[in-house]
Coordinates of C-alpha atoms (C1' of nucleotides) in Angstrom, one line a residue:
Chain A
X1 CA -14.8 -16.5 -19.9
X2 CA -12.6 -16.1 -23.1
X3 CA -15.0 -12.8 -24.1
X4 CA -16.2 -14.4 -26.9
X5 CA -13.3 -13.3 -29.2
X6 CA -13.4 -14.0 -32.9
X7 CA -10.7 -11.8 -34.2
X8 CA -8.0 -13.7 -36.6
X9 CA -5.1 -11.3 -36.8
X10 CA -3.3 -11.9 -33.4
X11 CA -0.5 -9.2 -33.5
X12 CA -2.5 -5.6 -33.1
X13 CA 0.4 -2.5 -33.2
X14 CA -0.9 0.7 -31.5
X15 CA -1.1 2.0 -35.3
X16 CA -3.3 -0.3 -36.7
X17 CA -6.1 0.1 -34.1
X18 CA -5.9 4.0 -34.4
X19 CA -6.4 3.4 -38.2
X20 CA -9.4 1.7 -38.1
X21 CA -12.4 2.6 -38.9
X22 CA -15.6 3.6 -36.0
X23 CA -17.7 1.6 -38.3
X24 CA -15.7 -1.9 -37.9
X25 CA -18.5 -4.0 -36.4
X26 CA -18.4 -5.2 -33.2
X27 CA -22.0 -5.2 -32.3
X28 CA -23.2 -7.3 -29.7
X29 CA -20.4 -8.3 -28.3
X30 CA -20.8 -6.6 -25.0
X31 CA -24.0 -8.1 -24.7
X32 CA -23.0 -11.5 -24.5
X33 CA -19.8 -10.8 -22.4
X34 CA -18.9 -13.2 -19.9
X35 CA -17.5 -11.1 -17.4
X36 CA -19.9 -7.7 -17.9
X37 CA -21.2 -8.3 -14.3
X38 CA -18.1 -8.5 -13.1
X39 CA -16.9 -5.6 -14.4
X40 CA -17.9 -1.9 -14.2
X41 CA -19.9 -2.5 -17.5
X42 CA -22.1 -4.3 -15.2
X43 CA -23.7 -0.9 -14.5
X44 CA -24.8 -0.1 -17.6
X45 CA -28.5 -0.6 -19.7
X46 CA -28.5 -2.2 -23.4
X47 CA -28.7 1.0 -24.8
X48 CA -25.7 2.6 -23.1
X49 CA -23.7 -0.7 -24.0
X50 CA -24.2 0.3 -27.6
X51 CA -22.6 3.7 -27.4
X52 CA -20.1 2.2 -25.1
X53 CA -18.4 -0.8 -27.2
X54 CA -18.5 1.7 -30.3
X55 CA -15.3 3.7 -28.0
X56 CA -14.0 0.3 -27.4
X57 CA -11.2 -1.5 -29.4
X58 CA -10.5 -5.1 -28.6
X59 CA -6.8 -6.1 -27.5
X60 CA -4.8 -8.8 -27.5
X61 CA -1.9 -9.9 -25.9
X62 CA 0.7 -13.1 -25.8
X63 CA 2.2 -13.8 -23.2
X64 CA 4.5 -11.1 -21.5
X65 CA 3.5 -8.9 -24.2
X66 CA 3.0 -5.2 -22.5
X67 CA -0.8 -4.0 -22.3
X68 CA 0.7 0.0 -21.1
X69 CA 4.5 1.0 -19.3
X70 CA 5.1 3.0 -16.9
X71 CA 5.9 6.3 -17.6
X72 CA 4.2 6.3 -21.1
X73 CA 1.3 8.7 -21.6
X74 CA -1.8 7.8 -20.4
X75 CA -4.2 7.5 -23.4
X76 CA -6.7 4.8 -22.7
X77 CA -7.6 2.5 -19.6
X78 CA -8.4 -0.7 -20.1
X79 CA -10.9 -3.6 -19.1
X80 CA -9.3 -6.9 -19.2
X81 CA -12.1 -9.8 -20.4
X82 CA -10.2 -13.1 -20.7
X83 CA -6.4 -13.9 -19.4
X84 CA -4.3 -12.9 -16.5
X85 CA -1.8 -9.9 -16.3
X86 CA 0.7 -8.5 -13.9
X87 CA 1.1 -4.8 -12.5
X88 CA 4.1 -4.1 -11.2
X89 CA 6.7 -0.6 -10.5
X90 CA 10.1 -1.0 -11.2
X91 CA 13.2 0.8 -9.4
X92 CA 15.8 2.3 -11.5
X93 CA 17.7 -0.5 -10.6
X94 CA 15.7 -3.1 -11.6
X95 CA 13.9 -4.2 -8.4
X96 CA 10.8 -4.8 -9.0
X97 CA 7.3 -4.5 -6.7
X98 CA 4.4 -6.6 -8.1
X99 CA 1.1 -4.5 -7.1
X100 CA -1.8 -6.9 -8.1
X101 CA -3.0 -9.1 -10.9
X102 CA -5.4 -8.6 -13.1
X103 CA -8.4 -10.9 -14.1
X104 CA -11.0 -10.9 -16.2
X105 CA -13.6 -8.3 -15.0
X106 CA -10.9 -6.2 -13.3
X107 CA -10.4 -1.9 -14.7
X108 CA -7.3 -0.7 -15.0
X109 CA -7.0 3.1 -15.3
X110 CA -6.5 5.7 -12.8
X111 CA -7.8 8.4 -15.1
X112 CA -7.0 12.2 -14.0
X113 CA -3.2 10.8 -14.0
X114 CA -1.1 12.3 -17.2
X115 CA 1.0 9.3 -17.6
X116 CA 1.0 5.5 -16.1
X117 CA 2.6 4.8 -12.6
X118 CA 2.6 1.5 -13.0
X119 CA 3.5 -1.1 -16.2
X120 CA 0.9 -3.8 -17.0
X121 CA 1.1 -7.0 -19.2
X122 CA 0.3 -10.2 -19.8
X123 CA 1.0 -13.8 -17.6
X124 CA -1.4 -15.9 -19.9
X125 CA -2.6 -14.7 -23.3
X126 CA -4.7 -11.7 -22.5
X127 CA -7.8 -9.7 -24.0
X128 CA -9.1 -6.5 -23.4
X129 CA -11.1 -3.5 -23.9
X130 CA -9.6 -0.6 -24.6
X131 CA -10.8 3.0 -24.6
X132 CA -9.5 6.4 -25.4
X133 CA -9.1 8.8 -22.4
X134 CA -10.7 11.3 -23.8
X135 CA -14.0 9.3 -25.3
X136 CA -14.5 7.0 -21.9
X137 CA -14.1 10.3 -19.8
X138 CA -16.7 12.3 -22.0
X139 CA -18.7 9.0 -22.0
X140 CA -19.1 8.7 -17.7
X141 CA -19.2 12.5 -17.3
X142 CA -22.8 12.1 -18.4
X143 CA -23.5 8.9 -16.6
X144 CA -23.8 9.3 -12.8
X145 CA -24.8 5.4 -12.6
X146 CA -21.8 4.6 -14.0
X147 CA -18.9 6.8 -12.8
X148 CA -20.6 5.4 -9.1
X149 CA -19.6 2.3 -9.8
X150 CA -16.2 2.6 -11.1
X151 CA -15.8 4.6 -8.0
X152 CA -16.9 1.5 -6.0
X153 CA -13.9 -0.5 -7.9
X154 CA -11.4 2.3 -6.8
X155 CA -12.3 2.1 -3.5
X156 CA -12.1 -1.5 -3.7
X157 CA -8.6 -1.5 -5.2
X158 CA -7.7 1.3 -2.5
X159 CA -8.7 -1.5 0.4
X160 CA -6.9 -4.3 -0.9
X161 CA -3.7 -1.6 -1.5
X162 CA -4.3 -1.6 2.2
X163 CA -4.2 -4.7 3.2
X164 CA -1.5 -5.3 0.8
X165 CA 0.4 -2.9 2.8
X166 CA -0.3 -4.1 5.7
X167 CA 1.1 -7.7 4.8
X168 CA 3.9 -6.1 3.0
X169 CA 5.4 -4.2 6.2
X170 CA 4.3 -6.0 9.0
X171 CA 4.1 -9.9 8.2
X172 CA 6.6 -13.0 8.2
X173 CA 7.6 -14.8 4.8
X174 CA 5.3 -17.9 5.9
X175 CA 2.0 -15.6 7.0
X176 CA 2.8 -13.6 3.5
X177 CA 2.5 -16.9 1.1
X178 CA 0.1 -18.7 2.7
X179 CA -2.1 -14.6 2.8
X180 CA -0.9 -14.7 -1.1
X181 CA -2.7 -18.5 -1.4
X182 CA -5.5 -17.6 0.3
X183 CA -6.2 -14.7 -1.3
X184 CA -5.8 -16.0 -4.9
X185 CA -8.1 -18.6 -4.4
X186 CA -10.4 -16.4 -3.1
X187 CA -10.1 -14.2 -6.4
X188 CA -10.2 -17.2 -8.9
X189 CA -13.8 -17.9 -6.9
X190 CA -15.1 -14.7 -7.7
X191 CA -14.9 -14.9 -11.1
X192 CA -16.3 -18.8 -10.9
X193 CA -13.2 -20.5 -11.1
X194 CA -14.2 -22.2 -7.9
X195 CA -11.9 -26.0 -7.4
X196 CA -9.9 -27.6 -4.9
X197 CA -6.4 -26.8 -7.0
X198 CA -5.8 -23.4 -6.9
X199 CA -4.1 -22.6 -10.5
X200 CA -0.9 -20.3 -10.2
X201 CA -0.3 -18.7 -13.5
X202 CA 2.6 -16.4 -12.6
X203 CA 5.7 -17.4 -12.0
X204 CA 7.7 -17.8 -8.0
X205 CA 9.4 -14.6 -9.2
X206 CA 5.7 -12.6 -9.8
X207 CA 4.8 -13.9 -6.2
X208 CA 7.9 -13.0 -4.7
X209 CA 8.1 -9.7 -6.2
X210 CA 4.4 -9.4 -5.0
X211 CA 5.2 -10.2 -1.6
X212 CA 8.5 -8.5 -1.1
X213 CA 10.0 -11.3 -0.8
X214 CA 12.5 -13.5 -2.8
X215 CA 12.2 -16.6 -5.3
X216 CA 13.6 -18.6 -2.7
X217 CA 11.9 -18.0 -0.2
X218 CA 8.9 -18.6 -1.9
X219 CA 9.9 -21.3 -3.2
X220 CA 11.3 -23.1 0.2
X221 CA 8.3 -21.6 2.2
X222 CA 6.1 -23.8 -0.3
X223 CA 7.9 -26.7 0.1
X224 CA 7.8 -26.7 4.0
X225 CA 3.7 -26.3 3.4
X226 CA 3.8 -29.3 1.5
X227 CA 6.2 -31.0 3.9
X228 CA 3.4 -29.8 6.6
X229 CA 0.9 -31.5 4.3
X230 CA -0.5 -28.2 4.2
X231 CA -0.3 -28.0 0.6
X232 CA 0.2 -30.4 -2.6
X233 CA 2.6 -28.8 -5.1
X234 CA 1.1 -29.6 -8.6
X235 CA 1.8 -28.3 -11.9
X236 CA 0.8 -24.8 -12.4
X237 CA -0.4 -24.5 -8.8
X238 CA -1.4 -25.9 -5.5
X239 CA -3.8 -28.0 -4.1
X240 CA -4.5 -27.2 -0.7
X241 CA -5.3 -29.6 1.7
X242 CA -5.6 -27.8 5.2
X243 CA -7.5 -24.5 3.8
X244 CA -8.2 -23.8 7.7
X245 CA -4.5 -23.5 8.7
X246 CA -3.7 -21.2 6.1
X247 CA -6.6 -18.8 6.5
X248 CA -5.4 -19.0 10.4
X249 CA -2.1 -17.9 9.4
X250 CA -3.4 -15.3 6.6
X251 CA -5.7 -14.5 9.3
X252 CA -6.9 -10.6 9.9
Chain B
X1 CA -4.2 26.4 7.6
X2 CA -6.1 26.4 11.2
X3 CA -9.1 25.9 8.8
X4 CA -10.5 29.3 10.3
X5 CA -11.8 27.8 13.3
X6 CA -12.8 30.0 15.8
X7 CA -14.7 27.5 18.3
X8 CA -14.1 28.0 22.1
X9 CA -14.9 25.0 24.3
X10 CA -11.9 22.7 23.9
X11 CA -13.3 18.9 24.2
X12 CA -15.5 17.6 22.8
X13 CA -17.3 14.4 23.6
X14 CA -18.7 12.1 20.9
X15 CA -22.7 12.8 22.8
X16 CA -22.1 17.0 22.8
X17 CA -21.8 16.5 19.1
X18 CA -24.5 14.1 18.2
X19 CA -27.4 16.1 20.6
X20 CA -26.6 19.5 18.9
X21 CA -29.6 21.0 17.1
X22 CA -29.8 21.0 13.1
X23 CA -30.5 24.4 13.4
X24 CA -27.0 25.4 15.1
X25 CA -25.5 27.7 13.0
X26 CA -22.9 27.1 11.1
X27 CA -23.9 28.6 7.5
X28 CA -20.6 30.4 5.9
X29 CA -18.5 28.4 7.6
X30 CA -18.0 26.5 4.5
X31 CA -17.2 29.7 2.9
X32 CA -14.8 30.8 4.5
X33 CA -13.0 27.2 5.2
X34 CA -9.3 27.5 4.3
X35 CA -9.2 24.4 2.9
X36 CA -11.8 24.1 0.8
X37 CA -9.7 24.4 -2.7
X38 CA -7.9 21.5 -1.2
X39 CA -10.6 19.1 -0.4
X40 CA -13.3 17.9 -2.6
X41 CA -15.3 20.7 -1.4
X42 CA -13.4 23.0 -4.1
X43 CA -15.6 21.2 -6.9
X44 CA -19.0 22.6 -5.3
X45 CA -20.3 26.0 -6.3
X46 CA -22.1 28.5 -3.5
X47 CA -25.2 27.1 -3.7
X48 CA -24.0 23.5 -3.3
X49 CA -22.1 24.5 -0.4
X50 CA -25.0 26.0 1.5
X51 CA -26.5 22.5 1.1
X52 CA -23.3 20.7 1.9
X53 CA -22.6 21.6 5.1
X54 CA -26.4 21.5 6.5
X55 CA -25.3 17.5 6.3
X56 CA -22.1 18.0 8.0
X57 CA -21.2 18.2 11.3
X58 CA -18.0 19.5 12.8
X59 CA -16.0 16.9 14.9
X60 CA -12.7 18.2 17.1
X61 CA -10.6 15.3 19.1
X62 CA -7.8 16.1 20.7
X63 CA -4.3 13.8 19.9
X64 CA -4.7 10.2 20.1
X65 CA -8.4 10.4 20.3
X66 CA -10.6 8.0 17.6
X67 CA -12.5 9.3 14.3
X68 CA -12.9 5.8 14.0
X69 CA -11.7 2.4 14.6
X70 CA -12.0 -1.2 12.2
X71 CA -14.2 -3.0 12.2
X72 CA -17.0 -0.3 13.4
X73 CA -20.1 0.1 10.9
X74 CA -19.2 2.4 8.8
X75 CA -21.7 5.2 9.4
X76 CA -19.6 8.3 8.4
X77 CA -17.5 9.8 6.2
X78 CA -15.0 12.5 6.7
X79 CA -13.1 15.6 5.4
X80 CA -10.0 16.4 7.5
X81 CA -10.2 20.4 8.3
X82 CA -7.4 20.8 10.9
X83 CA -4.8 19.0 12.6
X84 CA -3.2 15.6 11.7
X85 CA -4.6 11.9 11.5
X86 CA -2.8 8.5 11.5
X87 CA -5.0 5.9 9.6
X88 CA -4.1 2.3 10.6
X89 CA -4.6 -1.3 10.8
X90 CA -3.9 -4.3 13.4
X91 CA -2.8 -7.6 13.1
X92 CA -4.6 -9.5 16.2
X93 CA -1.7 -10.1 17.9
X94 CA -0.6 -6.1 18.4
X95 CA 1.5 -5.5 15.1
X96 CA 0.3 -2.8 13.6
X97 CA 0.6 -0.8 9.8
X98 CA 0.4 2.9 9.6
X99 CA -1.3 3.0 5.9
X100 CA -1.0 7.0 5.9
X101 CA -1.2 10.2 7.5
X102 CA -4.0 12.5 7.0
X103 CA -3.3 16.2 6.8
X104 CA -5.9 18.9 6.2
X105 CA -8.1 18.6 3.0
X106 CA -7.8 15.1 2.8
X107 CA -10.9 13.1 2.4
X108 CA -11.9 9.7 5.0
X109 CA -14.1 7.3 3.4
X110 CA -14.2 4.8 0.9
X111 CA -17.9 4.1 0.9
X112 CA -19.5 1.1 -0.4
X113 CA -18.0 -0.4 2.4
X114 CA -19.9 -1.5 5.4
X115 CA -17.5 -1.4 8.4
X116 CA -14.1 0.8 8.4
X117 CA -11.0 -1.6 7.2
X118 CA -8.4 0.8 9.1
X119 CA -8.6 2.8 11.9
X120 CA -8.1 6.5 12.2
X121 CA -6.9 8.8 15.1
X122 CA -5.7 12.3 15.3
X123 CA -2.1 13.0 16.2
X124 CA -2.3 16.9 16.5
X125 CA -5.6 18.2 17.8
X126 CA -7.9 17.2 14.6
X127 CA -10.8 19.2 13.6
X128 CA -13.1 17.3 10.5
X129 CA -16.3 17.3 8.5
X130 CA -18.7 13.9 9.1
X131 CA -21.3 13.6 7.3
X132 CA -23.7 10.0 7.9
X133 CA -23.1 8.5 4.4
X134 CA -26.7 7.9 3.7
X135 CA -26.8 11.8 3.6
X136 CA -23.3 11.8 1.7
X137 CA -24.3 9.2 -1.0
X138 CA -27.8 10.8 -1.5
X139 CA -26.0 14.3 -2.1
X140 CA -22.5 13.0 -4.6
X141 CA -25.5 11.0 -6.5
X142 CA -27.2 14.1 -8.3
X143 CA -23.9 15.9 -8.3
X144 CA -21.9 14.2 -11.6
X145 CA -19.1 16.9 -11.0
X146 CA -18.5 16.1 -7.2
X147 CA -18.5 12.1 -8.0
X148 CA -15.9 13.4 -10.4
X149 CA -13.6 14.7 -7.7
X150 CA -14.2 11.9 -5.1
X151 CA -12.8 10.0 -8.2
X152 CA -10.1 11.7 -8.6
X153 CA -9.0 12.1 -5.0
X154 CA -9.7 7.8 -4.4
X155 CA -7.3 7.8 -7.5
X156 CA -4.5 9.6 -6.0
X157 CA -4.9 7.7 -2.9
X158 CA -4.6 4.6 -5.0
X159 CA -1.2 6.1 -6.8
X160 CA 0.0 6.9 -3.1
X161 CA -0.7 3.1 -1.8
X162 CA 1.1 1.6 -4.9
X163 CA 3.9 4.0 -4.5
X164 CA 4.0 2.7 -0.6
X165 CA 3.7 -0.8 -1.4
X166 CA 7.1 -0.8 -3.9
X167 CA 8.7 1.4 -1.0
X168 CA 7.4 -1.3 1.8
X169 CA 8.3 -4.5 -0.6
X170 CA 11.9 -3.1 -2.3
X171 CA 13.2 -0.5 -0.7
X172 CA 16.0 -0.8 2.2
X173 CA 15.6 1.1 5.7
X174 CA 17.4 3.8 4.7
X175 CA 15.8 4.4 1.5
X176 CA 12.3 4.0 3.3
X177 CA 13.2 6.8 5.8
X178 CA 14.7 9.2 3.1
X179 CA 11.7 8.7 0.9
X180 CA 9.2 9.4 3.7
X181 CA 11.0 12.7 4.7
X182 CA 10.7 13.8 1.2
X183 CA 7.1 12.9 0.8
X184 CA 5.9 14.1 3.7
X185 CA 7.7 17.5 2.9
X186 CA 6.3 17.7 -0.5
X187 CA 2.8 16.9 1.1
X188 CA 3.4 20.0 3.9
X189 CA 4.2 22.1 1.0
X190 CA 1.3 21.4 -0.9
X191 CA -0.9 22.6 2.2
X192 CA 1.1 25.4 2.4
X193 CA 3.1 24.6 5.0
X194 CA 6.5 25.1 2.9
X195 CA 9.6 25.6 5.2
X196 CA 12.6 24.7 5.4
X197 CA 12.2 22.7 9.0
X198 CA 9.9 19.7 7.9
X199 CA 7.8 19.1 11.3
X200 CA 7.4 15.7 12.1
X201 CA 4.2 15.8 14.9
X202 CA 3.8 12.0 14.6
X203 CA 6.2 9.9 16.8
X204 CA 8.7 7.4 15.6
X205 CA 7.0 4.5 16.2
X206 CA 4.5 6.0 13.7
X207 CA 7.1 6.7 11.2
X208 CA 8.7 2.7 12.0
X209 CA 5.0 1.3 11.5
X210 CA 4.5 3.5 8.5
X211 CA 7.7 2.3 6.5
X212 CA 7.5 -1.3 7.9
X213 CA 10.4 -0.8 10.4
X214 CA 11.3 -1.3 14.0
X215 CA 11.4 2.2 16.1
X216 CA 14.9 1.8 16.7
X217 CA 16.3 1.8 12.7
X218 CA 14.3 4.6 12.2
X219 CA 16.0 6.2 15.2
X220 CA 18.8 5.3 13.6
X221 CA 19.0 5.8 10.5
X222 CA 18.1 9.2 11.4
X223 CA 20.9 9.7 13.5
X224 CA 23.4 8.7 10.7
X225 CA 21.9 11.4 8.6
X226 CA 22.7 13.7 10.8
X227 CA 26.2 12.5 11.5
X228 CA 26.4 12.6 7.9
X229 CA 25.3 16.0 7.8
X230 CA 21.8 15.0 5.4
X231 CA 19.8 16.7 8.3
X232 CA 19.5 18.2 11.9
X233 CA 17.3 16.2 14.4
X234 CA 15.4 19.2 16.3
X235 CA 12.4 19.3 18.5
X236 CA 9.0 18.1 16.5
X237 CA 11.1 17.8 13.3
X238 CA 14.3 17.2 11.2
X239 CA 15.9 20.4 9.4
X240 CA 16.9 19.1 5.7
X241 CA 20.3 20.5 4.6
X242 CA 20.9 17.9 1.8
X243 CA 17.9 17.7 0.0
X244 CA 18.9 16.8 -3.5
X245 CA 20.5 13.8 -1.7
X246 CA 17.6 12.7 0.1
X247 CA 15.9 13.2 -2.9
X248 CA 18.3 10.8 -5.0
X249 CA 17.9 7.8 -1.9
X250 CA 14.2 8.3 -2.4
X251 CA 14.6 8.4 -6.2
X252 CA 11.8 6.5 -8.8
Chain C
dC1 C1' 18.8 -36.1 -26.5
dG2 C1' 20.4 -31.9 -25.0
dA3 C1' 19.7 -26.8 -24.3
dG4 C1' 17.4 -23.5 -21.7
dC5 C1' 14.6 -22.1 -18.2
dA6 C1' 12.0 -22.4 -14.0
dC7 C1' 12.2 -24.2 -9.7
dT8 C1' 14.3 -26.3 -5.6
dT9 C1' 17.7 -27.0 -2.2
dG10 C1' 21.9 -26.1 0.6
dA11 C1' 25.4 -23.1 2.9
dT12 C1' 26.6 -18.7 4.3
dC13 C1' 25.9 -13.9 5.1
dG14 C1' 24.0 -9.6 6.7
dG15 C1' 20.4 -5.9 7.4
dG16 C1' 17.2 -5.1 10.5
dT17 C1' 15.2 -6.9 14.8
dT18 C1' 15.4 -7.8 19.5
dC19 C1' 16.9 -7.1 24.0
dA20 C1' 18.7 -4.0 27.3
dA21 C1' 20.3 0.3 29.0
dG22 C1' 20.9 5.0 29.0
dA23 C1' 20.0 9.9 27.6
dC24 C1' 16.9 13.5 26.9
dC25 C1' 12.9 16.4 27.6
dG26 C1' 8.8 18.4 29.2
dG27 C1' 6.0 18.7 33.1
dT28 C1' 5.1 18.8 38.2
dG29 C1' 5.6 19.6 42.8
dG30 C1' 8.5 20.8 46.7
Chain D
dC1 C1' 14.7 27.1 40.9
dC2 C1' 15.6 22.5 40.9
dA3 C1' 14.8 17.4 41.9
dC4 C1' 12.1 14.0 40.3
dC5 C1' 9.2 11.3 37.2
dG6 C1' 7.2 9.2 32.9
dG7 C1' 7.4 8.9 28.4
dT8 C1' 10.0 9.3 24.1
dC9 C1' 14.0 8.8 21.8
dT10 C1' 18.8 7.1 21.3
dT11 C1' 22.5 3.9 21.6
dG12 C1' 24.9 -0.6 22.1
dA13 C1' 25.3 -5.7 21.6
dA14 C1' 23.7 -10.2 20.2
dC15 C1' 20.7 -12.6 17.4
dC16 C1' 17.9 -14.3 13.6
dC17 C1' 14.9 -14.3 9.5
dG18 C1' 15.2 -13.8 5.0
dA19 C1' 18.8 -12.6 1.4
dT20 C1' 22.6 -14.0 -1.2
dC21 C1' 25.5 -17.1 -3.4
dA22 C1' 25.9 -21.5 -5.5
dA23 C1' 24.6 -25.9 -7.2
dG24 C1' 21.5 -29.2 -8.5
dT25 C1' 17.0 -31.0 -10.4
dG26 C1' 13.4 -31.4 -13.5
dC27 C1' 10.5 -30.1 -17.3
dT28 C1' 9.6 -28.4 -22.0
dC29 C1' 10.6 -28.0 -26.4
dG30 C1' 13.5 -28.2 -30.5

DNA sequence: CGAGCACTTGATCGGGTTCAAGACCGGTGG
DNA sequence: CCACCGGTCTTGAACCCGATCAAGTGCTCG
């Protein structure tokens, strides 16, 4: 799952990566990437591969480091192989709306947009492919295969926008954390991270801020799960007991 | 902005539409739709048009009539020609999330899905385009350039939800309603309906389920900007005097 | 061992909901 | 032309869920 990354210089600035040189060999690493079928590379033949990790840099990231802001130009989207990350829109004021989190597999880059809408970075130590606008854009315009299946992961991401907003404007604290719980788990399966503690990399503020809620809340509506028996709070996440109840109350 | 329809019989049941003929003419209408430019129609040339709308079939419902409901099998897709939709979704017990309203040119149909995740139903006499997504999907496939501009218009959508899901998550009640006012003005002007009365044909329980609020703050908060001289409440709309300070409550 | 940070817990507050009338408005029939 | 009716919208008063304010706890790391 960790993408098979063998790079030793950890700290990559934007300048260094624009310096190097097309011939820098990465070959065969998309072959033996973890999470290709996971992601929209899963649509593409060994031959297309090739010509697709040559437009690719690899990225890395510690741990709140920023993979793109808001508000900066758009110049590449991204395809996050190993690591968790937060998305997230800020207010002028400093509130702050969590919109997902990324894992390994997941695209990020709504392409005919000028500039981000939305800041991205790291909750664990992240990596990435990155590719140029202009190169990944030239490179689907001639690939029908492919440009249908990042569609299928837009209108993916457009669904779950929906249900976010649906949870987001129309459900209590409790139903909110325990659709949050259930959900994640259900995410961590997908990409085979399938066991009876659900890990919880981000922090009660990135759930609250994801839920439109606050830290405390989040933090006391856990507690009452666990006092439930719902629920054990461990380090770095939960172990749910009563997986039933909280599907009933994430339920629709 | 009536799309050019010129169609006399009024209603329209679901069987009148399915029984008509192939061979019902209805060549040029694509031509000489209004809002083609607007729709992902305005990335196919002549001759893909011709071809286009032989898989369409024109659909009117009259207000608070179905184009579809949740949970049905997915069997069509959509393009909005006249009129306005509310798209939707339940919770079981009644509560319900307006997840957008659908104006002419906009596109219904995320479509690798199976069933419908929301609900749509027009609010002013809705006139649309459905075409059976077999159909659809066998068409966009050989057609790079109109995948292109489903892609594009599933990416705005997805910009649109993220932009709602800070408002639904951070924002306070009267924020919400300022912001929606000014959005949903920018969205009339951009079909060309730019005046300086912004109709409003949904209701207010609409607009409450839309921002995540209860009917009556969104009666009131409207009021207040009216005693506060923001606006004018009149029939089927609100009169913005203030914009620039609308525009500041809805601000980032 | 102590400083800093994340999280939890308690007490109080308030924005928005809920409950309950009342006003308005378009349509209908006398 | 106007009385009546049903639905939508507005307005008022009380309440409550989640926010805010304020400690307190526990864990990690130097």
């Amino acid at each position: 799952m960790t993408a098979g990354c063998n790079c030793r210089s950890v700290e990559w600035t934007e300048n260094m990566i624009r310096t190097i040189s097309p011939l820098r060999a990465n070959f065969g690493r998309c072959t033996a990437c973890a999470v290709r079928s996971l992601s929209i590379c899963g649509a593409l033949d060994e031959t297309d591969l090739v010509e697709f990790e040559r437009i690719a840099r690899q990225v890395h990231l510690a741990p709140s480091e920023a993979l793109f802001s808001a508000g900066q130009v758009a110049s590449s989207v991204h395809n996050l192989t190993a690591g968790v990350a937060r998305l997230y829109k800020l207010l002028p004021d400093g509130r702050r709306q969590v919109i997902g989190f990324a894992l390994p597999g997941d695209f990020l880059g709504t392409m005919p947009s000028i500039r981000y809408s939305y800041s991205a970075d790291a909750i664990k130590r992240v990596s990435a492919c990155r590719f140029p606008v202009d190169a990944f854009k030239h490179f689907i315009e001639q690939r029908p295969h492919f440009l249908l299946r990042i569609n299928e992961f837009a209108s993916r991401e457009l669904m779950l926008a929906q249900q976010q907003m649906l949870l987001l404007g129309r459900r209590t604290a409790e139903e909110k954390v325990a659709a949050f719980l259930v959900g994640w788990r259900a995410r961590l399966a997908h990409i085979g991270d399938e066991r009876q503690t659900v890990s919880l990399p981000m922090s009660r503020q990135d759930i609250a801020d994801y839920l439109g809620l606050t830290i405390e809340t989040v933090s006391r509506t856990l507690t009452r799960f666990e006092r439930e028996k719902m629920l054990v709070i461990v380090s770095g996440g939960v172990r749910l007991l009563d997986c039933p109840r909280a599907e009933a109350m994430a339920a629709a």
